[in-house]
N, CA, C and O atoms as a DFTB+ gen file, in Angstrom:
580 C
 N C O
     1  1     125.615      85.414     154.072
     2  2     124.834      84.515     154.276
     3  2     125.476      83.393     152.471
     4  3     124.823      82.782     151.625
     5  1     126.806      83.611     152.623
     6  2     126.790      82.542     151.548
     7  2     126.560      80.920     152.074
     8  3     126.613      80.844     153.301
     9  1     126.378      79.939     151.556
    10  2     125.928      78.536     152.028
    11  2     127.235      77.779     151.885
    12  3     127.432      77.342     150.751
    13  1     128.120      77.544     152.743
    14  2     128.834      77.025     152.162
    15  2     128.910      75.240     152.169
    16  3     129.938      74.597     151.959
    17  1     127.840      74.784     152.402
    18  2     127.685      73.070     152.387
    19  2     128.226      72.542     150.929
    20  3     128.451      73.345     150.024
    21  1     128.338      71.721     150.838
    22  2     128.406      71.009     150.118
    23  2     127.246      70.373     149.011
    24  3     127.171      70.405     147.783
    25  1     126.316      69.732     150.176
    26  2     124.769      69.197     149.596
    27  2     124.204      70.364     149.166
    28  3     124.309      71.529     149.551
    29  1     123.395      69.671     148.028
    30  2     123.437      70.248     147.067
    31  2     121.193      70.443     147.841
    32  3     120.824      69.500     148.540
    33  1     120.218      71.512     147.601
    34  2     119.019      72.385     148.340
    35  2     118.684      72.317     147.274
    36  3     119.591      72.299     146.442
    37  1     117.256      72.248     146.771
    38  2     116.100      72.626     146.094
    39  2     116.004      73.656     146.302
    40  3     116.057      73.821     147.521
    41  1     115.844      74.804     145.636
    42  2     115.693      75.949     145.208
    43  2     114.163      76.446     145.392
    44  3     113.747      75.433     145.954
    45  1     113.386      77.032     145.336
    46  2     112.437      78.249     145.235
    47  2     113.051      79.557     144.671
    48  3     113.989      80.215     145.121
    49  1     112.184      79.797     143.429
    50  2     112.682      81.168     142.681
    51  2     112.439      82.250     142.852
    52  3     113.073      83.256     142.533
    53  1     110.663      82.032     143.834
    54  2     110.591      82.821     144.246
    55  2     110.587      83.547     145.535
    56  3     109.781      84.414     145.875
    57  1     111.813      82.983     146.360
    58  2     111.946      83.651     147.575
    59  2     111.904      85.022     148.248
    60  3     112.007      85.997     147.504
    61  1     111.768      85.219     149.547
    62  2     112.133      86.421     149.556
    63  2     113.715      86.359     150.081
    64  3     114.212      85.323     150.524
    65  1     114.323      87.430     149.983
    66  2     115.658      88.234     150.201
    67  2     116.440      88.159     151.571
    68  3     117.646      88.217     151.811
    69  1     115.793      88.071     152.048
    70  2     115.612      88.350     153.645
    71  2     116.321      86.353     154.230
    72  3     117.265      86.001     154.938
    73  1     115.285      85.602     153.486
    74  2     115.464      84.360     153.604
    75  2     117.202      84.183     153.942
    76  3     118.036      84.906     153.398
    77  1     117.580      83.014     155.004
    78  2     119.150      82.747     154.952
    79  2     119.349      82.135     153.635
    80  3     118.443      81.580     153.013
    81  1     121.134      82.303     153.028
    82  2     121.868      81.663     152.313
    83  2     120.924      82.308     150.404
    84  3     121.134      82.030     149.223
    85  1     119.972      83.178     151.107
    86  2     119.332      83.624     149.451
    87  2     120.541      84.301     148.725
    88  3     121.581      84.778     149.178
    89  1     120.174      84.214     147.745
    90  2     120.790      84.100     145.937
    91  2     120.207      84.803     145.281
    92  3     118.980      84.699     145.293
    93  1     120.956      85.987     144.291
    94  2     120.501      86.819     143.458
    95  2     120.554      86.084     142.074
    96  3     121.605      85.582     141.678
    97  1     119.137      86.023     141.189
    98  2     119.625      84.732     139.731
    99  2     118.674      86.208     138.509
   100  3     118.913      86.078     137.309
   101  1     118.166      86.857     138.728
   102  2     117.886      87.804     138.060
   103  2     117.609      89.435     138.248
   104  3     117.241      89.848     139.348
   105  1     117.776      90.224     137.277
   106  2     117.088      91.187     137.559
   107  2     115.893      91.785     136.732
   108  3     115.782      91.682     135.511
   109  1     114.933      92.485     137.649
   110  2     113.227      93.099     136.715
   111  2     114.083      94.510     135.666
   112  3     114.879      95.404     135.953
   113  1     113.414      94.088     134.434
   114  2     113.326      94.995     133.321
   115  2     112.146      94.954     133.297
   116  3     111.324      94.846     134.206
   117  1     111.986      95.094     131.624
   118  2     110.511      95.203     131.182
   119  2     110.082      96.471     131.121
   120  3     110.846      97.366     130.761
   121  1     109.010      96.668     131.411
   122  2     107.590      98.013     131.328
   123  2     106.908      98.067     132.886
   124  3     107.044      97.004     133.493
   125  1     106.195      99.140     133.626
   126  2     105.360      98.916     134.251
   127  2     104.722      97.494     134.312
   128  3     104.818      96.626     135.181
   129  1     104.108      97.512     133.244
   130  2     102.939      96.546     133.096
   131  2     103.008      95.263     132.258
   132  3     102.183      94.421     131.904
   133  1     104.529      95.482     132.055
   134  2     104.367      93.449     131.276
   135  2     105.917      93.911     131.857
   136  3     106.631      94.613     131.141
   137  1     106.429      93.408     133.366
   138  2     108.097      93.230     133.881
   139  2     108.992      91.809     133.301
   140  3     108.510      90.791     132.802
   141  1     110.085      92.053     133.493
   142  2     110.312      90.785     133.121
   143  2     112.086      90.476     134.002
   144  3     112.768      91.391     134.463
   145  1     112.433      89.153     134.026
   146  2     113.739      89.009     135.090
   147  2     113.962      88.424     133.208
   148  3     113.279      87.845     132.363
   149  1     115.614      89.138     133.340
   150  2     116.666      88.656     132.850
   151  2     117.485      88.503     133.906
   152  3     117.674      89.241     134.873
   153  1     118.065      87.202     133.541
   154  2     118.462      86.635     134.297
   155  2     120.029      86.460     134.067
   156  3     120.680      86.592     133.031
   157  1     120.547      86.025     135.722
   158  2     122.095      86.760     135.486
   159  2     122.843      85.200     135.085
   160  3     122.286      84.219     135.578
   161  1     124.247      84.920     134.090
   162  2     125.132      84.355     134.070
   163  2     125.029      83.565     135.441
   164  3     124.512      82.488     135.740
   165  1     125.890      84.753     136.323
   166  2     126.159      83.742     137.774
   167  2     125.204      84.165     138.963
   168  3     124.926      85.330     139.246
   169  1     124.816      83.203     139.518
   170  2     123.611      83.827     141.260
   171  2     125.095      83.971     141.779
   172  3     126.099      83.264     141.865
   173  1     124.498      85.937     142.235
   174  2     125.691      86.022     143.663
   175  2     124.753      86.246     144.686
   176  3     123.716      86.896     144.559
   177  1     125.155      85.682     145.714
   178  2     125.113      86.308     146.926
   179  2     124.486      87.261     147.377
   180  3     125.087      88.335     147.364
   181  1     123.134      87.242     147.912
   182  2     121.926      88.148     149.182
   183  2     123.028      88.735     149.764
   184  3     123.721      87.957     150.421
   185  1     123.562      90.422     149.688
   186  2     124.605      90.972     151.212
   187  2     123.469      92.270     150.908
   188  3     122.614      92.528     150.062
   189  1     124.286      93.181     152.712
   190  2     123.349      94.033     152.989
   191  2     123.701      95.375     151.999
   192  3     123.127      96.443     151.792
   193  1     124.804      94.821     151.560
   194  2     125.557      95.516     150.071
   195  2     124.459      95.525     148.971
   196  3     123.546      96.350     148.931
   197  1     124.637      94.582     148.139
   198  2     123.598      94.366     147.793
   199  2     121.796      95.163     147.412
   200  3     121.297      95.611     146.379
   201  1     121.288      95.012     148.840
   202  2     120.177      95.001     149.744
   203  2     120.220      96.694     149.121
   204  3     119.821      97.003     147.998
   205  1     120.876      97.792     150.274
   206  2     120.652      98.368     149.577
   207  2     121.042      99.721     148.262
   208  3     121.015     100.949     148.343
   209  1     121.347      98.881     147.246
   210  2     121.289      99.412     145.961
   211  2     120.499      99.375     145.619
   212  3     120.497     100.100     144.623
   213  1     119.414      98.855     145.792
   214  2     117.563      98.498     145.412
   215  2     117.325      99.936     145.924
   216  3     116.633     100.546     145.109
   217  1     117.588     100.523     146.765
   218  2     117.159     101.630     148.148
   219  2     116.445     102.562     146.481
   220  3     116.791     102.438     145.306
   221  1     115.619     103.238     146.980
   222  2     114.307     103.388     147.778
   223  2     113.823     102.508     147.525
   224  3     113.344     102.285     148.637
   225  1     113.293     101.221     146.572
   226  2     112.208     100.195     146.460
   227  2     112.734      98.951     146.956
   228  3     113.874      98.791     147.393
   229  1     111.805      98.055     146.859
   230  2     112.202      96.741     147.805
   231  2     113.114      95.632     146.844
   232  3     113.034      95.171     145.705
   233  1     113.971      95.509     147.955
   234  2     114.871      94.308     146.820
   235  2     113.681      93.561     146.101
   236  3     114.167      93.448     144.975
   237  1     112.620      93.066     146.042
   238  2     111.984      92.016     145.254
   239  2     111.490      92.988     144.245
   240  3     110.871      92.395     143.361
   241  1     111.564      94.743     144.000
   242  2     111.055      95.005     142.901
   243  2     112.061      95.500     141.909
   244  3     111.916      96.341     141.022
   245  1     112.962      94.896     142.201
   246  2     114.731      94.597     141.263
   247  2     115.477      93.388     140.986
   248  3     116.208      93.139     140.027
   249  1     115.141      92.614     142.077
   250  2     115.461      91.215     142.029
   251  2     115.095      90.162     142.170
   252  3     114.916      89.961     143.372
   253  1     114.825      89.161     141.466
   254  2     114.598      87.456     141.085
   255  2     115.771      87.151     142.318
   256  3     116.899      87.632     142.204
   257  1     115.326      86.165     143.704
   258  2     116.087      86.130     144.505
   259  2     115.574      84.466     144.633
   260  3     114.397      84.207     144.383
   261  1     116.568      83.321     145.054
   262  2     115.901      82.231     145.658
   263  2     116.678      81.716     146.816
   264  3     117.728      82.003     147.391
   265  1     115.958      81.051     146.896
   266  2     117.289      80.470     148.631
   267  2     116.136      79.035     148.907
   268  3     115.065      78.566     148.524
   269  1     116.835      78.892     149.489
   270  2     116.289      77.029     150.461
   271  2     114.814      76.535     150.186
   272  3     114.173      76.721     151.221
   273  1     113.980      75.947     149.148
   274  2     112.591      75.644     149.252
   275  2     112.218      75.318     150.825
   276  3     112.996      74.681     151.535
   277  1     110.943      75.820     151.302
   278  2     110.322      76.495     152.293
   279  2     109.942      74.656     152.890
   280  3     110.110      74.319     154.062
   281  1     109.629      74.070     152.220
   282  2     108.438      72.930     152.037
   283  2     107.375      73.159     152.995
   284  3     106.585      74.101     152.938
   285  1     107.399      72.003     154.116
   286  2     106.124      72.366     154.824
   287  2     105.959      74.076     155.578
   288  3     104.922      74.730     155.689
   289  1     107.136      74.396     155.940
   290  2     106.476      75.649     156.350
   291  2     105.975      76.542     155.043
   292  3     105.139      77.106     155.748
   293  1     105.841      76.941     154.198
   294  2     105.331      77.384     153.082
   295  2     104.084      77.610     152.393
   296  3     103.823      76.601     151.738
   297  1     103.113      78.590     152.245
   298  2     101.821      78.671     152.322
   299  2     102.028      77.981     150.775
   300  3     101.956      79.131     150.341
   301  1     102.140      77.497     150.049
   302  2     102.568      77.213     149.140
   303  2     102.780      75.326     148.899
   304  3     102.058      74.860     148.017
   305  1     103.314      74.751     149.323
   306  2     103.514      73.442     149.930
   307  2     102.412      72.441     150.181
   308  3     101.979      72.295     151.324
   309  1     102.026      71.873     149.352
   310  2     101.250      71.044     149.602
   311  2     100.948      69.536     150.683
   312  3     100.050      68.833     151.148
   313  1     102.689      69.740     150.623
   314  2     103.966      68.223     151.083
   315  2     104.052      67.824     150.496
   316  3     104.318      66.655     150.776
   317  1     103.943      68.253     148.381
   318  2     104.410      67.444     147.921
   319  2     105.628      67.894     146.796
   320  3     106.811      67.649     146.559
   321  1     104.016      69.076     146.053
   322  2     103.959      69.753     145.209
   323  2     104.510      71.327     145.637
   324  3     104.565      71.240     146.864
   325  1     104.976      72.811     145.248
   326  2     104.937      73.520     145.410
   327  2     103.557      74.312     144.265
   328  3     103.853      74.636     143.114
   329  1     102.370      74.484     144.724
   330  2     101.641      74.960     144.124
   331  2     101.387      75.751     143.369
   332  3     100.617      75.814     142.410
   333  1     102.541      76.833     144.140
   334  2     102.835      78.380     142.807
   335  2     103.453      77.882     141.426
   336  3     103.118      78.161     140.275
   337  1     104.267      77.217     141.817
   338  2     104.889      76.331     140.344
   339  2     103.840      75.984     139.606
   340  3     103.673      76.568     138.535
   341  1     103.043      75.099     139.974
   342  2     102.127      74.513     139.472
   343  2     101.236      75.417     138.605
   344  3     101.299      75.422     137.376
   345  1     100.101      76.457     139.589
   346  2      99.764      77.869     138.536
   347  2     100.197      78.453     137.629
   348  3      99.692      78.872     136.588
   349  1     101.694      78.497     138.261
   350  2     102.808      79.169     136.985
   351  2     102.184      78.340     136.162
   352  3     101.186      78.573     135.480
   353  1     102.790      77.387     136.245
   354  2     102.985      76.173     134.930
   355  2     101.396      76.723     134.023
   356  3     101.068      77.504     133.130
   357  1     100.600      75.443     135.214
   358  2      98.889      75.914     134.220
   359  2      98.649      77.222     133.787
   360  3      97.837      77.146     132.865
   361  1      99.066      78.786     134.076
   362  2      97.634      79.079     133.852
   363  2      98.377      80.715     133.627
   364  3      97.657      81.713     133.645
   365  1      99.642      80.799     133.454
   366  2      99.942      82.258     132.738
   367  2     100.475      81.131     131.518
   368  3     100.898      79.978     131.598
   369  1     100.194      82.213     130.174
   370  2     101.532      82.294     129.209
   371  2     102.571      81.691     129.267
   372  3     103.242      82.055     130.233
   373  1     102.972      81.015     128.743
   374  2     104.376      81.493     127.978
   375  2     104.896      82.641     127.415
   376  3     104.738      83.170     126.314
   377  1     106.027      83.127     129.109
   378  2     106.515      84.995     127.139
   379  2     108.024      84.764     126.756
   380  3     108.719      85.622     126.212
   381  1     108.435      83.541     127.092
   382  2     109.699      83.531     125.918
   383  2     108.920      82.087     125.143
   384  3     107.964      81.391     125.487
   385  1     109.842      82.052     123.959
   386  2     110.217      80.672     123.315
   387  2     111.014      80.299     123.700
   388  3     110.772      79.616     124.695
   389  1     112.281      80.382     123.368
   390  2     113.317      79.249     124.236
   391  2     113.464      79.100     126.292
   392  3     113.288      79.887     127.222
   393  1     113.648      78.445     126.237
   394  2     114.328      78.204     127.649
   395  2     114.753      79.468     128.237
   396  3     115.924      79.208     127.961
   397  1     114.772      79.714     128.360
   398  2     116.051      81.380     128.921
   399  2     117.315      80.313     129.972
   400  3     117.097      79.474     130.846
   401  1     118.829      80.920     129.287
   402  2     119.323      80.235     130.466
   403  2     119.503      80.962     131.822
   404  3     119.798      82.157     131.800
   405  1     119.378      80.451     132.753
   406  2     118.642      80.432     133.802
   407  2     120.012      79.497     134.540
   408  3     120.455      78.516     133.942
   409  1     120.597      79.945     135.899
   410  2     121.823      79.755     137.249
   411  2     121.449      78.778     137.794
   412  3     122.091      77.773     138.097
   413  1     120.245      79.053     137.969
   414  2     119.575      77.786     139.122
   415  2     118.309      76.679     139.053
   416  3     117.411      76.211     139.753
   417  1     118.882      76.600     137.713
   418  2     117.735      76.054     136.947
   419  2     118.172      74.588     137.637
   420  3     117.247      74.288     138.391
   421  1     119.204      73.564     137.679
   422  2     119.583      72.048     137.792
   423  2     118.775      71.697     139.651
   424  3     118.173      70.649     139.887
   425  1     118.968      72.797     140.692
   426  2     118.299      73.187     141.599
   427  2     116.885      73.311     142.151
   428  3     116.306      72.928     143.167
   429  1     116.487      74.182     140.785
   430  2     114.823      74.700     141.181
   431  2     113.955      73.895     141.234
   432  3     113.948      72.914     140.491
   433  1     113.142      74.102     142.016
   434  2     111.684      73.743     142.588
   435  2     110.797      73.647     141.018
   436  3     110.393      72.676     140.377
   437  1     110.736      74.938     140.803
   438  2     109.724      74.757     139.690
   439  2     110.193      74.110     138.390
   440  3     109.360      73.849     137.523
   441  1     111.118      73.916     138.264
   442  2     112.112      72.759     137.412
   443  2     111.753      71.568     137.538
   444  3     110.999      70.970     136.771
   445  1     112.358      71.063     138.684
   446  2     111.838      70.015     138.541
   447  2     110.582      69.005     139.065
   448  3     110.309      67.806     139.110
   449  1     109.979      70.385     139.447
   450  2     108.830      69.657     139.697
   451  2     107.489      70.057     138.117
   452  3     106.484      69.398     137.851
   453  1     107.907      71.068     137.523
   454  2     107.447      71.183     136.490
   455  2     107.570      71.546     134.812
   456  3     106.841      71.895     133.883
   457  1     109.136      71.186     135.108
   458  2     110.141      71.828     133.807
   459  2     109.960      72.579     132.859
   460  3     109.568      73.723     133.089
   461  1     110.170      72.192     131.674
   462  2     110.301      73.446     131.297
   463  2     108.852      74.654     130.964
   464  3     108.966      75.725     130.368
   465  1     107.604      74.095     131.530
   466  2     106.697      75.210     131.354
   467  2     106.570      75.583     132.260
   468  3     105.409      75.951     132.438
   469  1     107.221      75.729     133.096
   470  2     107.108      76.454     134.575
   471  2     108.476      77.895     133.525
   472  3     108.372      78.978     132.950
   473  1     109.372      77.069     133.809
   474  2     110.769      77.829     133.077
   475  2     110.270      79.371     132.095
   476  3     110.548      80.560     132.245
   477  1     109.027      78.272     130.610
   478  2     108.797      79.324     130.136
   479  2     107.925      80.377     130.379
   480  3     107.784      81.154     129.435
   481  1     106.999      80.719     131.891
   482  2     106.762      81.328     132.237
   483  2     107.171      82.544     132.900
   484  3     106.783      83.674     132.601
   485  1     108.461      82.057     134.370
   486  2     109.293      82.293     134.966
   487  2     108.990      83.610     135.035
   488  3     108.105      84.135     135.711
   489  1     110.134      84.357     133.957
   490  2     110.389      85.787     133.374
   491  2     109.443      86.554     133.924
   492  3     109.857      87.598     134.428
   493  1     108.107      86.311     133.984
   494  2     106.897      87.442     134.715
   495  2     106.960      87.505     136.130
   496  3     106.466      88.434     136.768
   497  1     107.534      86.577     136.622
   498  2     106.985      86.496     137.682
   499  2     107.590      87.439     138.822
   500  3     108.523      86.783     139.286
   501  1     107.526      88.457     139.388
   502  2     107.745      89.551     139.850
   503  2     107.487      89.866     141.497
   504  3     106.679      90.752     141.774
   505  1     108.121      89.196     142.501
   506  2     107.767      88.587     143.735
   507  2     106.777      89.565     144.364
   508  3     105.682      89.283     144.853
   509  1     107.716      91.510     144.205
   510  2     106.956      92.717     144.709
   511  2     106.262      93.311     143.525
   512  3     106.655      94.472     143.413
   513  1     105.403      93.009     142.603
   514  2     104.698      93.623     141.794
   515  2     103.223      94.490     142.636
   516  3     102.385      94.170     143.478
   517  1     103.471      95.434     142.006
   518  2     102.252      96.172     142.437
   519  2     101.421      96.523     141.726
   520  3     100.280      96.810     142.087
   521  1     101.867      96.563     140.531
   522  2     100.530      96.655     139.202
   523  2      99.950      95.393     138.648
   524  3      99.564      95.216     137.493
   525  1      99.943      94.097     140.158
   526  2      99.713      92.784     138.781
   527  2      98.272      92.815     138.646
   528  3      97.472      93.409     139.370
   529  1      97.953      91.819     137.227
   530  2      96.497      91.871     136.723
   531  2      95.861      91.256     137.374
   532  3      96.123      91.558     138.539
   533  1      94.963      90.354     137.312
   534  2      94.118      89.650     138.107
   535  2      94.537      88.451     138.100
   536  3      94.401      87.631     139.008
   537  1      94.979      88.326     137.239
   538  2      95.316      86.322     136.711
   539  2      96.569      86.041     137.210
   540  3      97.060      84.924     137.379
   541  1      97.182      87.393     137.494
   542  2      98.382      87.078     138.345
   543  2      98.489      87.373     139.708
   544  3      99.348      86.840     140.410
   545  1      97.626      88.236     140.162
   546  2      96.617      88.269     141.645
   547  2      96.051      86.452     142.650
   548  3      95.997      86.079     143.822
   549  1      95.733      85.805     141.169
   550  2      95.118      84.653     141.502
   551  2      96.315      83.340     141.207
   552  3      96.329      82.609     142.197
   553  1      96.713      83.147     140.769
   554  2      98.283      82.526     140.239
   555  2      98.778      82.691     141.837
   556  3      99.029      81.808     142.657
   557  1      98.831      84.284     141.983
   558  2     100.097      84.439     143.610
   559  2      99.326      83.536     145.063
   560  3      99.923      83.124     146.058
   561  1      96.956      83.359     144.569
   562  2      97.016      83.653     146.079
   563  2      97.145      81.755     145.989
   564  3      96.733      81.015     145.096
   565  1      97.745      81.465     147.048
   566  2      97.496      79.775     147.777
   567  2      96.123      80.025     148.378
   568  3      95.459      80.834     149.025
   569  1      96.091      78.560     147.633
   570  2      94.953      78.296     148.143
   571  2      94.815      77.433     149.082
   572  3      93.667      77.127     149.405
   573  1      95.786      76.909     149.661
   574  2      96.298      76.230     151.001
   575  2      95.795      76.507     151.984
   576  3      96.039      77.699     152.169
   577  1      95.080      76.037     152.952
   578  2      94.553      76.192     154.277
   579  2      96.026      77.090     155.328
   580  3      95.860      77.355     156.519
């Protein structure tokens, strides 16, 4: 699943692990009420073996994964910007005081679009969160048609 291309792509930090060339860049910790991503020093390629380690839960309950931004194929993309990144940066409270170390930052759509504001909120974003707050549900819901 690793991408051998030398061409850099813009990465979506809220991608599904099933997408081609996906990488794991964080592990979910914290509590059920306040889950938080802890970022890996170096991203790992998503492999069948890594996915199997998540069992019996879904991989996105314990891994933060990224892959190439789907742009126009994504419900959150408006043709220019990622609406999810915008809603995260503008509606959620910061959960860290300093910019967290992140192995995907330089290629991250959220960083490129929203900068530090998105990064200070990113650790609370969990792809498969079965106990989200009302605000988190609203932020995750696309307003695109």
